[in-house]
Amino acid sequence: MKVLIIGAHGKVGHLLIGELQSRNIDFVAGLRSQEQIKAYNDNNIETQFIDLTASLDSIKDSIEASGADVIVFSAGAGGAGYDRTLEIDLDGAIKTMMVAEAIGIKRYIMVSSIFSDNRSKWDASGIKPYMIAKHYADDHLRGTNLDYTIIHPGALTDEDGTGKVKLLGSNESGSIPRVDVARALAEIIQNPTTIGKEYTFASGDQATEDVFR
Ligand code: NAP
């Protein structure tokens, strides 16, 4: 198994690298600048240039060259504006799904968001265009032939992890340290029983390894 982390320079992506290293899982970091590539290579991390705004062909070449058989999508436009949200969180994500299907990478794990499937929460969220982008990216993924898992974590924090989570109902909210999201991703990567499943969660009192299966 070889995992391609799209968004490996992000906060969750960075923490996922640590999780995969500690579990001896092979991976390649998908990065969007030569400076990032140099810095990661200097730390003996295998890298692949991936810019989600690039053409489909170019993204295909990059993903193919990574040699990965698992994709984790943890990229996002962040605060770069809603036009970028459309381009990265929605179209960028879908381009990677199209490539995965075209070149036969079956396993695809999406970092989505809490409430991406609950329209009644979008107006009050203050980030409605982001919710819409996540919603339709998830929806596209469900319609592919990929072996997908979608996670919907609550608000992300940079606090220390607890390794404990709880599953949330569709109207419940919560927050979770990014490191616990990275841990959840590592569990999901290792557990094929998570294929076809979605998890909405926040910090709680159940061990991560008992939940993501
Ligand atoms: P982050 O630190 O902002 O990381 C996002 C990554 O996406 C960055 O590494 C960024 O690259 C990369 N990216 C941006 N544009 C790109 C492009 N054109 N091509 C390739 N990569 C690009 O986000 P995070 O905190 O780790 O969050 C990870 C995921 O969780 C995101 O998908 C986010 O939507 C989701 N999420 C967030 C929350 C929350 O409360 N914030 C809640 C639920 C889910 P650079 O480092 O070069 O900028």
PDB file of N, CA, C and O in Angstrom, residues 113-183:
ATOM      1  N   SER A 113     -16.509  17.829   5.712  1.00  0.00           N
ATOM      2  CA  SER A 113     -16.794  18.667   6.883  1.00  0.00           C
ATOM      3  C   SER A 113     -18.112  18.263   7.522  1.00  0.00           C
ATOM      4  O   SER A 113     -19.008  17.740   6.851  1.00  0.00           O
ATOM      5  N   ILE A 114     -18.208  18.558   8.799  1.00  0.00           N
ATOM      6  CA  ILE A 114     -19.492  18.438   9.483  1.00  0.00           C
ATOM      7  C   ILE A 114     -20.500  19.339   8.753  1.00  0.00           C
ATOM      8  O   ILE A 114     -20.122  20.391   8.215  1.00  0.00           O
ATOM      9  N   PHE A 115     -21.730  18.898   8.688  1.00  0.00           N
ATOM     10  CA  PHE A 115     -22.869  19.637   8.115  1.00  0.00           C
ATOM     11  C   PHE A 115     -22.819  19.801   6.592  1.00  0.00           C
ATOM     12  O   PHE A 115     -23.650  20.507   6.032  1.00  0.00           O
ATOM     13  N   SER A 116     -21.861  19.157   5.931  1.00  0.00           N
ATOM     14  CA  SER A 116     -21.859  19.275   4.470  1.00  0.00           C
ATOM     15  C   SER A 116     -23.121  18.627   3.890  1.00  0.00           C
ATOM     16  O   SER A 116     -23.500  18.942   2.762  1.00  0.00           O
ATOM     17  N   ASP A 117     -23.768  17.771   4.662  1.00  0.00           N
ATOM     18  CA  ASP A 117     -24.988  17.122   4.189  1.00  0.00           C
ATOM     19  C   ASP A 117     -26.241  17.653   4.872  1.00  0.00           C
ATOM     20  O   ASP A 117     -27.290  17.027   4.771  1.00  0.00           O
ATOM     21  N   ASN A 118     -26.108  18.750   5.596  1.00  0.00           N
ATOM     22  CA  ASN A 118     -27.267  19.268   6.328  1.00  0.00           C
ATOM     23  C   ASN A 118     -27.521  20.726   5.938  1.00  0.00           C
ATOM     24  O   ASN A 118     -27.032  21.655   6.561  1.00  0.00           O
ATOM     25  N   ARG A 119     -28.319  20.881   4.875  1.00  0.00           N
ATOM     26  CA  ARG A 119     -28.580  22.227   4.336  1.00  0.00           C
ATOM     27  C   ARG A 119     -29.109  23.202   5.382  1.00  0.00           C
ATOM     28  O   ARG A 119     -28.868  24.397   5.303  1.00  0.00           O
ATOM     29  N   SER A 120     -29.835  22.687   6.378  1.00  0.00           N
ATOM     30  CA  SER A 120     -30.450  23.596   7.365  1.00  0.00           C
ATOM     31  C   SER A 120     -29.390  24.323   8.184  1.00  0.00           C
ATOM     32  O   SER A 120     -29.681  25.308   8.844  1.00  0.00           O
ATOM     33  N   LYS A 121     -28.141  23.835   8.145  1.00  0.00           N
ATOM     34  CA  LYS A 121     -27.062  24.460   8.911  1.00  0.00           C
ATOM     35  C   LYS A 121     -26.228  25.442   8.072  1.00  0.00           C
ATOM     36  O   LYS A 121     -25.364  26.130   8.595  1.00  0.00           O
ATOM     37  N   TRP A 122     -26.449  25.462   6.770  1.00  0.00           N
ATOM     38  CA  TRP A 122     -25.529  26.198   5.905  1.00  0.00           C
ATOM     39  C   TRP A 122     -25.608  27.714   6.082  1.00  0.00           C
ATOM     40  O   TRP A 122     -24.587  28.386   6.143  1.00  0.00           O
ATOM     41  N   ASP A 123     -26.840  28.258   6.170  1.00  0.00           N
ATOM     42  CA  ASP A 123     -26.976  29.722   6.255  1.00  0.00           C
ATOM     43  C   ASP A 123     -26.272  30.265   7.496  1.00  0.00           C
ATOM     44  O   ASP A 123     -25.589  31.280   7.440  1.00  0.00           O
ATOM     45  N   ALA A 124     -26.447  29.574   8.615  1.00  0.00           N
ATOM     46  CA  ALA A 124     -25.883  30.072   9.877  1.00  0.00           C
ATOM     47  C   ALA A 124     -24.395  29.772  10.003  1.00  0.00           C
ATOM     48  O   ALA A 124     -23.738  30.288  10.908  1.00  0.00           O
ATOM     49  N   SER A 125     -23.857  28.963   9.096  1.00  0.00           N
ATOM     50  CA  SER A 125     -22.451  28.544   9.247  1.00  0.00           C
ATOM     51  C   SER A 125     -21.473  29.690   8.993  1.00  0.00           C
ATOM     52  O   SER A 125     -20.346  29.672   9.482  1.00  0.00           O
ATOM     53  N   GLY A 126     -21.915  30.650   8.206  1.00  0.00           N
ATOM     54  CA  GLY A 126     -21.010  31.740   7.814  1.00  0.00           C
ATOM     55  C   GLY A 126     -20.052  31.343   6.699  1.00  0.00           C
ATOM     56  O   GLY A 126     -19.252  32.157   6.234  1.00  0.00           O
ATOM     57  N   ILE A 127     -20.111  30.084   6.276  1.00  0.00           N
ATOM     58  CA  ILE A 127     -19.217  29.596   5.211  1.00  0.00           C
ATOM     59  C   ILE A 127     -20.028  28.744   4.216  1.00  0.00           C
ATOM     60  O   ILE A 127     -19.610  27.669   3.805  1.00  0.00           O
ATOM     61  N   LYS A 128     -21.199  29.288   3.848  1.00  0.00           N
ATOM     62  CA  LYS A 128     -22.116  28.507   3.012  1.00  0.00           C
ATOM     63  C   LYS A 128     -21.485  28.034   1.698  1.00  0.00           C
ATOM     64  O   LYS A 128     -21.666  26.858   1.326  1.00  0.00           O
ATOM     65  N   PRO A 129     -20.741  28.890   0.982  1.00  0.00           N
ATOM     66  CA  PRO A 129     -20.149  28.391  -0.275  1.00  0.00           C
ATOM     67  C   PRO A 129     -19.207  27.203  -0.047  1.00  0.00           C
ATOM     68  O   PRO A 129     -19.137  26.288  -0.883  1.00  0.00           O
ATOM     69  N   TYR A 130     -18.496  27.208   1.069  1.00  0.00           N
ATOM     70  CA  TYR A 130     -17.621  26.071   1.403  1.00  0.00           C
ATOM     71  C   TYR A 130     -18.461  24.814   1.638  1.00  0.00           C
ATOM     72  O   TYR A 130     -18.120  23.730   1.151  1.00  0.00           O
ATOM     73  N   MET A 131     -19.561  24.977   2.379  1.00  0.00           N
ATOM     74  CA  MET A 131     -20.449  23.836   2.636  1.00  0.00           C
ATOM     75  C   MET A 131     -20.978  23.254   1.321  1.00  0.00           C
ATOM     76  O   MET A 131     -21.054  22.042   1.142  1.00  0.00           O
ATOM     77  N   ILE A 132     -21.347  24.161   0.423  1.00  0.00           N
ATOM     78  CA  ILE A 132     -21.884  23.710  -0.876  1.00  0.00           C
ATOM     79  C   ILE A 132     -20.797  22.951  -1.654  1.00  0.00           C
ATOM     80  O   ILE A 132     -21.055  21.880  -2.221  1.00  0.00           O
ATOM     81  N   ALA A 133     -19.583  23.508  -1.646  1.00  0.00           N
ATOM     82  CA  ALA A 133     -18.489  22.840  -2.367  1.00  0.00           C
ATOM     83  C   ALA A 133     -18.240  21.453  -1.793  1.00  0.00           C
ATOM     84  O   ALA A 133     -18.103  20.464  -2.532  1.00  0.00           O
ATOM     85  N   LYS A 134     -18.194  21.355  -0.473  1.00  0.00           N
ATOM     86  CA  LYS A 134     -17.945  20.050   0.163  1.00  0.00           C
ATOM     87  C   LYS A 134     -19.094  19.086  -0.146  1.00  0.00           C
ATOM     88  O   LYS A 134     -18.875  17.907  -0.427  1.00  0.00           O
ATOM     89  N   HIS A 135     -20.317  19.607  -0.071  1.00  0.00           N
ATOM     90  CA  HIS A 135     -21.489  18.764  -0.320  1.00  0.00           C
ATOM     91  C   HIS A 135     -21.423  18.100  -1.699  1.00  0.00           C
ATOM     92  O   HIS A 135     -21.614  16.896  -1.835  1.00  0.00           O
ATOM     93  N   TYR A 136     -21.138  18.936  -2.710  1.00  0.00           N
ATOM     94  CA  TYR A 136     -21.176  18.376  -4.065  1.00  0.00           C
ATOM     95  C   TYR A 136     -19.933  17.556  -4.405  1.00  0.00           C
ATOM     96  O   TYR A 136     -20.005  16.629  -5.211  1.00  0.00           O
ATOM     97  N   ALA A 137     -18.821  17.859  -3.750  1.00  0.00           N
ATOM     98  CA  ALA A 137     -17.647  16.993  -3.942  1.00  0.00           C
ATOM     99  C   ALA A 137     -17.941  15.604  -3.342  1.00  0.00           C
ATOM    100  O   ALA A 137     -17.661  14.571  -3.957  1.00  0.00           O
ATOM    101  N   ASP A 138     -18.525  15.600  -2.150  1.00  0.00           N
ATOM    102  CA  ASP A 138     -18.883  14.314  -1.522  1.00  0.00           C
ATOM    103  C   ASP A 138     -19.877  13.548  -2.393  1.00  0.00           C
ATOM    104  O   ASP A 138     -19.761  12.331  -2.585  1.00  0.00           O
ATOM    105  N   ASP A 139     -20.850  14.309  -2.899  1.00  0.00           N
ATOM    106  CA  ASP A 139     -21.894  13.675  -3.698  1.00  0.00           C
ATOM    107  C   ASP A 139     -21.312  13.043  -4.960  1.00  0.00           C
ATOM    108  O   ASP A 139     -21.708  11.956  -5.369  1.00  0.00           O
ATOM    109  N   HIS A 140     -20.364  13.735  -5.559  1.00  0.00           N
ATOM    110  CA  HIS A 140     -19.712  13.180  -6.741  1.00  0.00           C
ATOM    111  C   HIS A 140     -18.987  11.877  -6.375  1.00  0.00           C
ATOM    112  O   HIS A 140     -19.068  10.877  -7.099  1.00  0.00           O
ATOM    113  N   LEU A 141     -18.310  11.916  -5.246  1.00  0.00           N
ATOM    114  CA  LEU A 141     -17.540  10.735  -4.819  1.00  0.00           C
ATOM    115  C   LEU A 141     -18.456   9.524  -4.620  1.00  0.00           C
ATOM    116  O   LEU A 141     -18.126   8.406  -5.025  1.00  0.00           O
ATOM    117  N   ARG A 142     -19.625   9.773  -4.024  1.00  0.00           N
ATOM    118  CA  ARG A 142     -20.576   8.663  -3.804  1.00  0.00           C
ATOM    119  C   ARG A 142     -21.028   8.040  -5.116  1.00  0.00           C
ATOM    120  O   ARG A 142     -21.380   6.858  -5.153  1.00  0.00           O
ATOM    121  N   GLY A 143     -21.004   8.822  -6.173  1.00  0.00           N
ATOM    122  CA  GLY A 143     -21.458   8.314  -7.472  1.00  0.00           C
ATOM    123  C   GLY A 143     -20.363   7.668  -8.306  1.00  0.00           C
ATOM    124  O   GLY A 143     -20.623   7.197  -9.409  1.00  0.00           O
ATOM    125  N   THR A 144     -19.138   7.659  -7.793  1.00  0.00           N
ATOM    126  CA  THR A 144     -18.039   7.023  -8.531  1.00  0.00           C
ATOM    127  C   THR A 144     -18.023   5.522  -8.244  1.00  0.00           C
ATOM    128  O   THR A 144     -18.771   5.035  -7.386  1.00  0.00           O
ATOM    129  N   ASN A 145     -17.104   4.823  -8.930  1.00  0.00           N
ATOM    130  CA  ASN A 145     -16.922   3.397  -8.605  1.00  0.00           C
ATOM    131  C   ASN A 145     -15.755   3.214  -7.630  1.00  0.00           C
ATOM    132  O   ASN A 145     -15.232   2.113  -7.492  1.00  0.00           O
ATOM    133  N   LEU A 146     -15.355   4.305  -6.966  1.00  0.00           N
ATOM    134  CA  LEU A 146     -14.201   4.225  -6.064  1.00  0.00           C
ATOM    135  C   LEU A 146     -14.586   3.597  -4.730  1.00  0.00           C
ATOM    136  O   LEU A 146     -15.745   3.670  -4.306  1.00  0.00           O
ATOM    137  N   ASP A 147     -13.586   3.001  -4.077  1.00  0.00           N
ATOM    138  CA  ASP A 147     -13.780   2.477  -2.715  1.00  0.00           C
ATOM    139  C   ASP A 147     -13.559   3.642  -1.749  1.00  0.00           C
ATOM    140  O   ASP A 147     -12.477   3.850  -1.217  1.00  0.00           O
ATOM    141  N   TYR A 148     -14.619   4.387  -1.545  1.00  0.00           N
ATOM    142  CA  TYR A 148     -14.444   5.634  -0.807  1.00  0.00           C
ATOM    143  C   TYR A 148     -14.770   5.501   0.684  1.00  0.00           C
ATOM    144  O   TYR A 148     -15.524   4.618   1.101  1.00  0.00           O
ATOM    145  N   THR A 149     -14.206   6.402   1.456  1.00  0.00           N
ATOM    146  CA  THR A 149     -14.642   6.680   2.825  1.00  0.00           C
ATOM    147  C   THR A 149     -14.661   8.199   2.936  1.00  0.00           C
ATOM    148  O   THR A 149     -13.743   8.865   2.449  1.00  0.00           O
ATOM    149  N   ILE A 150     -15.710   8.735   3.552  1.00  0.00           N
ATOM    150  CA  ILE A 150     -15.803  10.190   3.731  1.00  0.00           C
ATOM    151  C   ILE A 150     -15.867  10.485   5.218  1.00  0.00           C
ATOM    152  O   ILE A 150     -16.690   9.902   5.934  1.00  0.00           O
ATOM    153  N   ILE A 151     -14.975  11.377   5.675  1.00  0.00           N
ATOM    154  CA  ILE A 151     -15.074  11.787   7.077  1.00  0.00           C
ATOM    155  C   ILE A 151     -15.605  13.220   7.143  1.00  0.00           C
ATOM    156  O   ILE A 151     -15.263  14.065   6.321  1.00  0.00           O
ATOM    157  N   HIS A 152     -16.432  13.462   8.163  1.00  0.00           N
ATOM    158  CA  HIS A 152     -17.039  14.774   8.387  1.00  0.00           C
ATOM    159  C   HIS A 152     -16.683  15.218   9.811  1.00  0.00           C
ATOM    160  O   HIS A 152     -17.521  15.133  10.723  1.00  0.00           O
ATOM    161  N   PRO A 153     -15.442  15.667  10.021  1.00  0.00           N
ATOM    162  CA  PRO A 153     -15.086  16.085  11.377  1.00  0.00           C
ATOM    163  C   PRO A 153     -15.730  17.425  11.732  1.00  0.00           C
ATOM    164  O   PRO A 153     -16.046  18.227  10.855  1.00  0.00           O
ATOM    165  N   GLY A 154     -15.887  17.652  13.035  1.00  0.00           N
ATOM    166  CA  GLY A 154     -16.352  18.954  13.508  1.00  0.00           C
ATOM    167  C   GLY A 154     -15.270  19.999  13.326  1.00  0.00           C
ATOM    168  O   GLY A 154     -14.256  19.765  12.655  1.00  0.00           O
ATOM    169  N   ALA A 155     -15.462  21.162  13.950  1.00  0.00           N
ATOM    170  CA  ALA A 155     -14.487  22.256  13.810  1.00  0.00           C
ATOM    171  C   ALA A 155     -13.106  21.779  14.251  1.00  0.00           C
ATOM    172  O   ALA A 155     -12.960  21.162  15.314  1.00  0.00           O
ATOM    173  N   LEU A 156     -12.104  22.069  13.431  1.00  0.00           N
ATOM    174  CA  LEU A 156     -10.750  21.575  13.704  1.00  0.00           C
ATOM    175  C   LEU A 156     -10.009  22.543  14.626  1.00  0.00           C
ATOM    176  O   LEU A 156     -10.059  23.761  14.446  1.00  0.00           O
ATOM    177  N   THR A 157      -9.292  21.971  15.608  1.00  0.00           N
ATOM    178  CA  THR A 157      -8.480  22.779  16.516  1.00  0.00           C
ATOM    179  C   THR A 157      -7.036  22.263  16.469  1.00  0.00           C
ATOM    180  O   THR A 157      -6.766  21.176  15.954  1.00  0.00           O
ATOM    181  N   ASP A 158      -6.150  23.063  17.051  1.00  0.00           N
ATOM    182  CA  ASP A 158      -4.738  22.656  17.110  1.00  0.00           C
ATOM    183  C   ASP A 158      -4.352  22.179  18.511  1.00  0.00           C
ATOM    184  O   ASP A 158      -3.171  22.150  18.853  1.00  0.00           O
ATOM    185  N   GLU A 159      -5.359  21.806  19.290  1.00  0.00           N
ATOM    186  CA  GLU A 159      -5.072  21.301  20.638  1.00  0.00           C
ATOM    187  C   GLU A 159      -4.401  19.933  20.573  1.00  0.00           C
ATOM    188  O   GLU A 159      -4.380  19.278  19.536  1.00  0.00           O
ATOM    189  N   ASP A 160      -3.867  19.504  21.718  1.00  0.00           N
ATOM    190  CA  ASP A 160      -3.299  18.153  21.808  1.00  0.00           C
ATOM    191  C   ASP A 160      -4.401  17.130  21.560  1.00  0.00           C
ATOM    192  O   ASP A 160      -5.552  17.345  21.956  1.00  0.00           O
ATOM    193  N   GLY A 161      -4.021  16.013  20.986  1.00  0.00           N
ATOM    194  CA  GLY A 161      -5.001  14.970  20.729  1.00  0.00           C
ATOM    195  C   GLY A 161      -5.314  14.161  21.976  1.00  0.00           C
ATOM    196  O   GLY A 161      -4.525  14.114  22.918  1.00  0.00           O
ATOM    197  N   THR A 162      -6.485  13.508  21.938  1.00  0.00           N
ATOM    198  CA  THR A 162      -6.845  12.603  23.029  1.00  0.00           C
ATOM    199  C   THR A 162      -6.920  11.170  22.515  1.00  0.00           C
ATOM    200  O   THR A 162      -6.923  10.233  23.300  1.00  0.00           O
ATOM    201  N   GLY A 163      -7.011  11.009  21.187  1.00  0.00           N
ATOM    202  CA  GLY A 163      -7.187   9.673  20.618  1.00  0.00           C
ATOM    203  C   GLY A 163      -8.600   9.155  20.828  1.00  0.00           C
ATOM    204  O   GLY A 163      -8.897   8.007  20.541  1.00  0.00           O
ATOM    205  N   LYS A 164      -9.484  10.038  21.318  1.00  0.00           N
ATOM    206  CA  LYS A 164     -10.858   9.591  21.592  1.00  0.00           C
ATOM    207  C   LYS A 164     -11.858  10.484  20.872  1.00  0.00           C
ATOM    208  O   LYS A 164     -11.696  11.710  20.827  1.00  0.00           O
ATOM    209  N   VAL A 165     -12.859   9.849  20.322  1.00  0.00           N
ATOM    210  CA  VAL A 165     -13.843  10.557  19.509  1.00  0.00           C
ATOM    211  C   VAL A 165     -15.249  10.099  19.860  1.00  0.00           C
ATOM    212  O   VAL A 165     -15.429   9.117  20.587  1.00  0.00           O
ATOM    213  N   LYS A 166     -16.242  10.811  19.320  1.00  0.00           N
ATOM    214  CA  LYS A 166     -17.623  10.302  19.370  1.00  0.00           C
ATOM    215  C   LYS A 166     -18.286  10.588  18.037  1.00  0.00           C
ATOM    216  O   LYS A 166     -18.023  11.633  17.411  1.00  0.00           O
ATOM    217  N   LEU A 167     -19.123   9.670  17.624  1.00  0.00           N
ATOM    218  CA  LEU A 167     -19.888   9.889  16.395  1.00  0.00           C
ATOM    219  C   LEU A 167     -21.026  10.850  16.717  1.00  0.00           C
ATOM    220  O   LEU A 167     -21.592  10.807  17.818  1.00  0.00           O
ATOM    221  N   LEU A 168     -21.333  11.719  15.755  1.00  0.00           N
ATOM    222  CA  LEU A 168     -22.361  12.736  15.971  1.00  0.00           C
ATOM    223  C   LEU A 168     -23.593  12.454  15.118  1.00  0.00           C
ATOM    224  O   LEU A 168     -23.478  11.940  14.005  1.00  0.00           O
ATOM    225  N   GLY A 169     -24.757  12.848  15.632  1.00  0.00           N
ATOM    226  CA  GLY A 169     -25.976  12.828  14.837  1.00  0.00           C
ATOM    227  C   GLY A 169     -25.960  13.995  13.859  1.00  0.00           C
ATOM    228  O   GLY A 169     -25.127  14.903  13.981  1.00  0.00           O
ATOM    229  N   SER A 170     -26.905  14.010  12.921  1.00  0.00           N
ATOM    230  CA  SER A 170     -26.816  14.982  11.822  1.00  0.00           C
ATOM    231  C   SER A 170     -26.971  16.431  12.282  1.00  0.00           C
ATOM    232  O   SER A 170     -26.539  17.348  11.592  1.00  0.00           O
ATOM    233  N   ASN A 171     -27.573  16.684  13.453  1.00  0.00           N
ATOM    234  CA  ASN A 171     -27.733  18.066  13.928  1.00  0.00           C
ATOM    235  C   ASN A 171     -26.768  18.429  15.038  1.00  0.00           C
ATOM    236  O   ASN A 171     -26.792  19.556  15.526  1.00  0.00           O
ATOM    237  N   GLU A 172     -25.946  17.482  15.462  1.00  0.00           N
ATOM    238  CA  GLU A 172     -25.014  17.750  16.570  1.00  0.00           C
ATOM    239  C   GLU A 172     -23.743  18.412  16.047  1.00  0.00           C
ATOM    240  O   GLU A 172     -23.257  18.084  14.973  1.00  0.00           O
ATOM    241  N   SER A 173     -23.183  19.311  16.880  1.00  0.00           N
ATOM    242  CA  SER A 173     -21.912  19.918  16.504  1.00  0.00           C
ATOM    243  C   SER A 173     -20.844  19.541  17.527  1.00  0.00           C
ATOM    244  O   SER A 173     -21.144  18.965  18.567  1.00  0.00           O
ATOM    245  N   GLY A 174     -19.610  19.884  17.195  1.00  0.00           N
ATOM    246  CA  GLY A 174     -18.506  19.579  18.103  1.00  0.00           C
ATOM    247  C   GLY A 174     -17.209  20.004  17.470  1.00  0.00           C
ATOM    248  O   GLY A 174     -17.181  20.485  16.331  1.00  0.00           O
ATOM    249  N   SER A 175     -16.133  19.854  18.219  1.00  0.00           N
ATOM    250  CA  SER A 175     -14.812  20.195  17.672  1.00  0.00           C
ATOM    251  C   SER A 175     -13.859  19.030  17.939  1.00  0.00           C
ATOM    252  O   SER A 175     -14.144  18.150  18.769  1.00  0.00           O
ATOM    253  N   ILE A 176     -12.750  19.073  17.248  1.00  0.00           N
ATOM    254  CA  ILE A 176     -11.785  17.966  17.375  1.00  0.00           C
ATOM    255  C   ILE A 176     -10.383  18.463  16.994  1.00  0.00           C
ATOM    256  O   ILE A 176     -10.234  19.193  16.004  1.00  0.00           O
ATOM    257  N   PRO A 177      -9.360  18.052  17.760  1.00  0.00           N
ATOM    258  CA  PRO A 177      -7.998  18.414  17.366  1.00  0.00           C
ATOM    259  C   PRO A 177      -7.626  17.759  16.024  1.00  0.00           C
ATOM    260  O   PRO A 177      -7.985  16.605  15.762  1.00  0.00           O
ATOM    261  N   ARG A 178      -6.887  18.511  15.232  1.00  0.00           N
ATOM    262  CA  ARG A 178      -6.471  17.968  13.925  1.00  0.00           C
ATOM    263  C   ARG A 178      -5.696  16.664  14.071  1.00  0.00           C
ATOM    264  O   ARG A 178      -5.778  15.780  13.229  1.00  0.00           O
ATOM    265  N   VAL A 179      -4.928  16.538  15.142  1.00  0.00           N
ATOM    266  CA  VAL A 179      -4.130  15.322  15.297  1.00  0.00           C
ATOM    267  C   VAL A 179      -5.033  14.092  15.453  1.00  0.00           C
ATOM    268  O   VAL A 179      -4.686  12.991  14.992  1.00  0.00           O
ATOM    269  N   ASP A 180      -6.212  14.282  16.058  1.00  0.00           N
ATOM    270  CA  ASP A 180      -7.134  13.148  16.169  1.00  0.00           C
ATOM    271  C   ASP A 180      -7.804  12.831  14.830  1.00  0.00           C
ATOM    272  O   ASP A 180      -8.174  11.678  14.572  1.00  0.00           O
ATOM    273  N   VAL A 181      -7.935  13.844  13.981  1.00  0.00           N
ATOM    274  CA  VAL A 181      -8.428  13.589  12.623  1.00  0.00           C
ATOM    275  C   VAL A 181      -7.383  12.792  11.839  1.00  0.00           C
ATOM    276  O   VAL A 181      -7.705  11.841  11.132  1.00  0.00           O
ATOM    277  N   ALA A 182      -6.124  13.162  12.013  1.00  0.00           N
ATOM    278  CA  ALA A 182      -5.046  12.426  11.342  1.00  0.00           C
ATOM    279  C   ALA A 182      -5.031  10.968  11.806  1.00  0.00           C
ATOM    280  O   ALA A 182      -4.836  10.047  11.008  1.00  0.00           O
ATOM    281  N   ARG A 183      -5.253  10.767  13.084  1.00  0.00           N
ATOM    282  CA  ARG A 183      -5.282   9.405  13.630  1.00  0.00           C
ATOM    283  C   ARG A 183      -6.459   8.624  13.037  1.00  0.00           C
ATOM    284  O   ARG A 183      -6.329   7.449  12.692  1.00  0.00           O
TER     285      ARG A 183
END
